[in-house]
Short mmCIF file of C-alpha atoms and ligand atoms in Angstrom, two decimals:
data_model
loop_
_atom_site.label_atom_id
_atom_site.label_comp_id
_atom_site.label_asym_id
_atom_site.label_seq_id
_atom_site.Cartn_x
_atom_site.Cartn_y
_atom_site.Cartn_z
CA MET A 43 -15.10 -27.07 80.11
CA ASN A 44 -11.76 -27.27 78.28
CA ILE A 45 -12.19 -28.49 74.71
CA VAL A 46 -10.35 -29.84 71.70
CA LEU A 47 -11.84 -28.41 68.51
CA PHE A 48 -10.91 -30.46 65.47
CA GLY A 49 -11.97 -31.00 61.90
CA PRO A 50 -10.74 -30.53 58.34
CA PRO A 51 -8.96 -27.39 57.13
CA GLY A 52 -11.57 -24.68 56.70
CA ALA A 53 -14.19 -26.37 58.92
CA GLY A 54 -14.52 -23.14 60.92
CA LYS A 55 -12.36 -23.98 63.95
CA GLY A 56 -10.68 -20.57 64.06
CA THR A 57 -13.96 -18.74 63.46
CA GLN A 58 -15.70 -20.58 66.30
CA ALA A 59 -12.72 -20.27 68.62
CA ALA A 60 -12.75 -16.49 68.12
CA LEU A 61 -16.42 -16.40 69.20
CA LEU A 62 -15.72 -18.60 72.23
CA VAL A 63 -12.98 -16.18 73.27
CA GLN A 64 -15.08 -13.08 72.66
CA ARG A 65 -18.33 -14.30 74.21
CA LEU A 66 -17.31 -16.87 76.81
CA GLY A 67 -13.84 -15.57 77.73
CA MET A 68 -12.11 -18.80 76.84
CA PHE A 69 -8.40 -19.02 75.99
CA HIS A 70 -7.56 -19.95 72.39
CA ILE A 71 -4.54 -22.12 71.65
CA SER A 72 -4.08 -22.46 67.89
CA THR A 73 -0.92 -24.24 66.79
CA GLY A 74 -1.42 -22.86 63.25
CA ASP A 75 -1.58 -19.28 64.60
CA ILE A 76 1.55 -19.83 66.73
CA PHE A 77 3.42 -21.12 63.68
CA ARG A 78 2.24 -18.18 61.52
CA GLU A 79 3.26 -15.65 64.20
CA ASN A 80 6.73 -17.22 64.31
CA ILE A 81 6.96 -17.23 60.51
CA LYS A 82 6.02 -13.53 60.45
CA ASN A 83 8.73 -12.75 63.03
CA LYS A 84 11.28 -15.00 61.26
CA THR A 85 12.16 -16.86 64.47
CA PRO A 86 14.08 -20.18 64.25
CA LEU A 87 10.79 -22.00 64.94
CA GLY A 88 9.10 -20.01 62.15
CA ILE A 89 11.90 -20.72 59.67
CA GLU A 90 11.62 -24.46 60.37
CA ALA A 91 7.80 -24.52 60.37
CA LYS A 92 7.47 -22.57 57.09
CA ASN A 93 8.78 -25.48 55.01
CA TYR A 94 5.98 -27.68 56.29
CA LEU A 95 3.15 -25.13 56.16
CA ASP A 96 4.01 -24.18 52.57
CA LYS A 97 3.73 -27.83 51.57
CA GLY A 98 0.54 -28.54 53.51
CA ALA A 99 2.38 -31.07 55.66
CA LEU A 100 2.45 -31.42 59.44
CA VAL A 101 5.25 -29.81 61.41
CA PRO A 102 7.17 -32.60 63.23
CA ASP A 103 5.61 -33.71 66.51
CA SER A 104 8.79 -32.98 68.49
CA VAL A 105 8.45 -29.26 67.68
CA THR A 106 4.67 -29.00 67.99
CA ILE A 107 4.26 -30.95 71.22
CA SER A 108 6.78 -28.97 73.25
CA MET A 109 5.18 -25.74 72.01
CA VAL A 110 1.75 -26.85 73.29
CA ASP A 111 3.21 -28.19 76.53
CA ASP A 112 4.79 -24.78 77.23
CA THR A 113 1.57 -22.91 76.43
CA LEU A 114 -0.62 -25.13 78.60
CA ALA A 115 1.84 -24.87 81.49
CA LYS A 116 1.45 -21.08 81.47
CA LEU A 117 -2.37 -21.05 81.59
CA SER A 118 -3.75 -19.44 84.69
CA GLY A 119 -6.99 -21.34 85.21
CA LYS A 120 -8.80 -20.04 82.10
CA LYS A 121 -10.92 -22.53 80.17
CA PHE A 122 -9.10 -23.29 76.93
CA ILE A 123 -9.79 -24.34 73.35
CA LEU A 124 -7.16 -26.44 71.62
CA ASP A 125 -7.56 -25.63 67.91
CA GLY A 126 -5.45 -27.66 65.48
CA PHE A 127 -3.89 -29.79 68.20
CA PRO A 128 -3.88 -32.75 68.45
CA ARG A 129 -3.66 -33.44 64.75
CA ASN A 130 -2.57 -37.07 64.76
CA LEU A 131 -2.80 -40.06 67.08
CA ASN A 132 0.64 -39.57 68.59
CA GLN A 133 -0.17 -35.95 69.51
CA ALA A 134 -3.47 -37.09 71.05
CA MET A 135 -1.75 -39.66 73.23
CA VAL A 136 0.98 -37.27 74.31
CA LEU A 137 -1.65 -34.63 75.08
CA GLU A 138 -3.21 -37.01 77.60
CA SER A 139 0.06 -37.28 79.49
CA ILE A 140 0.65 -33.51 79.36
CA LEU A 141 -2.82 -32.90 80.78
CA LYS A 142 -2.24 -35.45 83.53
CA LYS A 143 1.13 -33.87 84.40
CA LEU A 144 -0.49 -30.42 84.65
CA SER A 145 -3.65 -31.69 86.41
CA LEU A 146 -5.84 -30.41 83.57
CA GLN A 147 -8.81 -32.07 81.89
CA VAL A 148 -10.44 -31.83 78.49
CA GLY A 149 -14.19 -32.46 78.72
CA GLY A 150 -15.05 -32.49 75.02
CA ALA A 151 -13.37 -33.27 71.72
CA ILE A 152 -15.66 -31.47 69.29
CA PHE A 153 -15.46 -32.53 65.67
CA LEU A 154 -16.67 -29.92 63.16
CA LYS A 155 -17.88 -32.02 60.26
CA VAL A 156 -17.84 -30.43 56.79
CA PRO A 157 -17.67 -32.26 53.42
CA PHE A 158 -14.76 -31.51 51.09
CA ALA A 159 -16.64 -29.47 48.44
CA PRO A 160 -17.58 -26.49 50.66
CA LEU A 161 -14.13 -26.61 52.28
CA ILE A 162 -12.37 -25.75 49.04
CA LYS A 163 -14.63 -22.75 48.49
CA ARG A 164 -14.13 -21.61 52.08
CA LEU A 165 -10.35 -21.91 51.91
CA THR A 166 -9.78 -20.34 48.50
CA GLY A 167 -12.04 -17.42 49.51
CA ARG A 168 -10.63 -16.92 52.99
CA ARG A 169 -8.79 -13.68 53.77
CA VAL A 170 -7.02 -12.95 57.04
CA CYS A 171 -5.82 -9.78 58.72
CA LYS A 172 -2.03 -9.89 59.09
CA ASN A 173 -2.23 -7.45 61.99
CA CYS A 174 -4.93 -8.87 64.30
CA GLY A 175 -5.76 -12.29 62.82
CA ALA A 176 -9.44 -11.52 62.04
CA VAL A 177 -10.84 -13.97 59.47
CA PHE A 178 -12.97 -12.95 56.48
CA HIS A 179 -14.33 -14.58 53.36
CA VAL A 180 -14.61 -12.84 50.00
CA GLU A 181 -18.19 -14.08 49.60
CA PHE A 182 -19.56 -15.20 52.99
CA SER A 183 -18.16 -12.50 55.26
CA PRO A 184 -16.28 -9.84 53.27
CA PRO A 185 -14.71 -6.86 55.04
CA LYS A 186 -16.78 -3.66 54.75
CA ALA A 187 -14.04 -1.89 52.76
CA ALA A 188 -11.91 -3.98 50.41
CA GLY A 189 -8.53 -4.90 51.90
CA ILE A 190 -9.24 -3.13 55.22
CA CYS A 191 -9.81 -5.07 58.42
CA ASP A 192 -13.16 -4.31 60.13
CA LYS A 193 -11.69 -5.20 63.50
CA CYS A 194 -8.41 -3.23 63.68
CA GLY A 195 -8.86 -0.80 60.76
CA LYS A 196 -5.48 -1.66 59.19
CA GLU A 197 -5.01 -2.26 55.48
CA SER A 198 -3.54 -5.68 56.11
CA ILE A 199 -5.85 -8.29 54.69
CA TYR A 200 -4.10 -11.07 52.81
CA GLN A 201 -4.53 -14.59 51.48
CA ARG A 202 -2.64 -17.32 53.35
CA GLU A 203 0.04 -19.03 51.22
CA ASP A 204 -1.46 -22.42 52.10
CA ASP A 205 -4.90 -21.31 50.88
CA LYS A 206 -3.77 -21.62 47.24
CA GLU A 207 -5.47 -24.57 45.52
CA ALA A 208 -2.39 -26.79 45.07
CA VAL A 209 -1.56 -26.63 48.80
CA ILE A 210 -5.20 -27.08 49.83
CA GLU A 211 -5.23 -30.46 48.07
CA LYS A 212 -2.21 -31.56 50.05
CA ARG A 213 -3.66 -30.28 53.34
CA LEU A 214 -6.87 -32.24 52.78
CA LYS A 215 -4.85 -35.38 52.08
CA THR A 216 -2.77 -34.85 55.23
CA TYR A 217 -6.00 -34.35 57.15
CA GLU A 218 -7.52 -37.61 55.87
CA GLU A 219 -4.40 -39.61 56.64
CA SER A 220 -3.39 -38.12 59.98
CA THR A 221 -6.25 -36.24 61.63
CA LEU A 222 -9.42 -38.13 60.67
CA PRO A 223 -8.39 -41.18 62.78
CA LEU A 224 -8.88 -38.94 65.82
CA VAL A 225 -12.64 -39.40 65.39
CA GLU A 226 -12.35 -43.07 66.39
CA TYR A 227 -9.75 -42.26 69.04
CA TYR A 228 -12.01 -39.75 70.80
CA ARG A 229 -15.10 -41.93 70.35
CA LYS A 230 -13.34 -44.56 72.44
CA THR A 231 -12.36 -42.07 75.15
CA GLY A 232 -16.02 -41.07 75.59
CA ILE A 233 -15.51 -37.31 75.12
CA TYR A 234 -16.28 -37.23 71.38
CA LYS A 235 -18.93 -34.75 70.23
CA GLU A 236 -19.87 -34.03 66.62
CA ILE A 237 -21.40 -30.92 65.09
CA SER A 238 -22.24 -30.17 61.49
CA GLY A 239 -20.08 -27.22 60.48
CA THR A 240 -22.07 -26.54 57.32
CA GLU A 241 -24.69 -24.39 59.01
CA ASP A 242 -24.18 -20.67 59.42
CA THR A 243 -21.59 -19.46 61.90
CA GLU A 244 -24.08 -18.37 64.59
CA ARG A 245 -25.94 -21.70 64.55
CA VAL A 246 -22.69 -23.64 64.80
CA PHE A 247 -21.68 -21.44 67.72
CA GLU A 248 -25.00 -22.04 69.53
CA LYS A 249 -24.54 -25.79 69.17
CA ILE A 250 -21.01 -25.68 70.56
CA LYS A 251 -22.23 -23.52 73.43
CA GLN A 252 -24.93 -26.06 74.28
CA LEU A 253 -22.41 -28.88 74.24
CA ILE A 254 -19.99 -27.21 76.60
CA SER A 255 -22.40 -25.65 79.09
P1 AP5 B 339 -4.10 -24.35 60.90
O1 AP5 B 339 -3.94 -22.90 60.89
O2 AP5 B 339 -4.56 -25.04 62.13
O3 AP5 B 339 -5.01 -24.73 59.65
P2 AP5 B 339 -6.19 -25.76 59.45
O4 AP5 B 339 -6.40 -26.80 60.49
O5 AP5 B 339 -5.93 -26.25 58.09
O6 AP5 B 339 -7.42 -24.95 59.67
P3 AP5 B 339 -7.72 -23.60 59.01
O7 AP5 B 339 -7.12 -22.48 59.79
O8 AP5 B 339 -7.37 -23.64 57.56
O9 AP5 B 339 -9.30 -23.60 59.05
P4 AP5 B 339 -10.35 -23.34 60.21
O10 AP5 B 339 -11.05 -24.61 60.51
O11 AP5 B 339 -9.75 -22.59 61.35
O12 AP5 B 339 -11.36 -22.43 59.40
P5 AP5 B 339 -11.73 -20.87 59.54
O13 AP5 B 339 -12.49 -20.64 60.80
O14 AP5 B 339 -10.55 -20.02 59.28
O15 AP5 B 339 -2.73 -25.07 60.47
C1 AP5 B 339 -1.97 -24.60 59.38
C2 AP5 B 339 -0.73 -25.49 59.21
O16 AP5 B 339 0.07 -25.42 60.43
C3 AP5 B 339 -0.97 -26.98 58.99
O17 AP5 B 339 -1.23 -27.27 57.64
C4 AP5 B 339 0.35 -27.58 59.50
O18 AP5 B 339 1.36 -27.41 58.55
C5 AP5 B 339 0.68 -26.69 60.70
N1 AP5 B 339 0.13 -27.22 61.96
C6 AP5 B 339 -0.86 -26.66 62.71
N2 AP5 B 339 -1.12 -27.42 63.79
C7 AP5 B 339 -0.27 -28.49 63.72
C8 AP5 B 339 -0.07 -29.63 64.53
N3 AP5 B 339 -0.81 -29.85 65.64
N4 AP5 B 339 0.88 -30.52 64.16
C9 AP5 B 339 1.63 -30.32 63.07
N5 AP5 B 339 1.48 -29.27 62.24
C10 AP5 B 339 0.53 -28.35 62.57
O19 AP5 B 339 -12.77 -20.76 58.32
C11 AP5 B 339 -12.35 -20.93 56.98
C12 AP5 B 339 -13.15 -19.96 56.08
O20 AP5 B 339 -14.52 -20.36 56.08
C13 AP5 B 339 -13.12 -18.50 56.55
O21 AP5 B 339 -13.05 -17.66 55.43
C14 AP5 B 339 -14.44 -18.32 57.30
O22 AP5 B 339 -14.91 -16.99 57.21
C15 AP5 B 339 -15.35 -19.30 56.57
N6 AP5 B 339 -16.32 -19.93 57.47
C16 AP5 B 339 -16.12 -20.38 58.74
N7 AP5 B 339 -17.25 -20.89 59.24
C17 AP5 B 339 -18.19 -20.79 58.27
C18 AP5 B 339 -19.57 -21.16 58.16
N8 AP5 B 339 -20.21 -21.76 59.17
N9 AP5 B 339 -20.20 -20.91 57.00
C19 AP5 B 339 -19.56 -20.32 55.96
N10 AP5 B 339 -18.26 -19.93 55.99
C20 AP5 B 339 -17.58 -20.17 57.12
#
């Protein structure tokens, strides 16, 4: 089943998507990761997107939608996870027409529900590998050797610019205003599924697996 994985910043979308890729062979489409890759490579898209990411605001729909359209068009039959897209009602509606155009279907819109307090701790403590994208947490899942990625062995662990407290506040506000209304939107479409994201990573994964199998 193709799925949309959505929820607040730090809910664990990227962490769960990585497990779905590793264990179930799904294809991960993360708009946030695509933007960060472009920022790293200083492409025109990255230069434009950086202004928005640094402020915790959404990148304009015109840019984001065509990026997702292109990615979905290139999929070769693999089951996919949309992580971080759609992120507002307009994106959700346009996604429906893209899927129709490409004869694709999403069977579940899974909402990872986590209250704000744990999110702040998760985001301020998150560390990411610049080289391979592996995600760590200084307290909950630290790398074995400080600063060194367990997955690729490179000394490339860093803190995302938007994981500083001032930006986190803005991201949470953007989430409440733009993304939270997707809960009602997907409830009405009949594909809405909700999971508590406060349990440990393996339990959350098992629940997602049950929902999609
Ligand atoms: P994006 O990268 O999508 O950020 P986000 O949605 O804010 O989500 P995060 O990546 O912060 O969190 P996550 O849920 O993946 O959590 P993770 O698994 O890492 O987007 C970044 C920016 O790009 C946006 O602000 C916007 O500017 C732009 N953008 C992206 N998509 C867009 C769109 N569609 N339209 C417009 N603009 C867009 O986990 C977080 C931490 O918690 C980690 O340290 C992890 O180890 C830990 N953790 C995870 N699960 C658990 C658990 N169960 N228990 C304890 N700790 C856990």
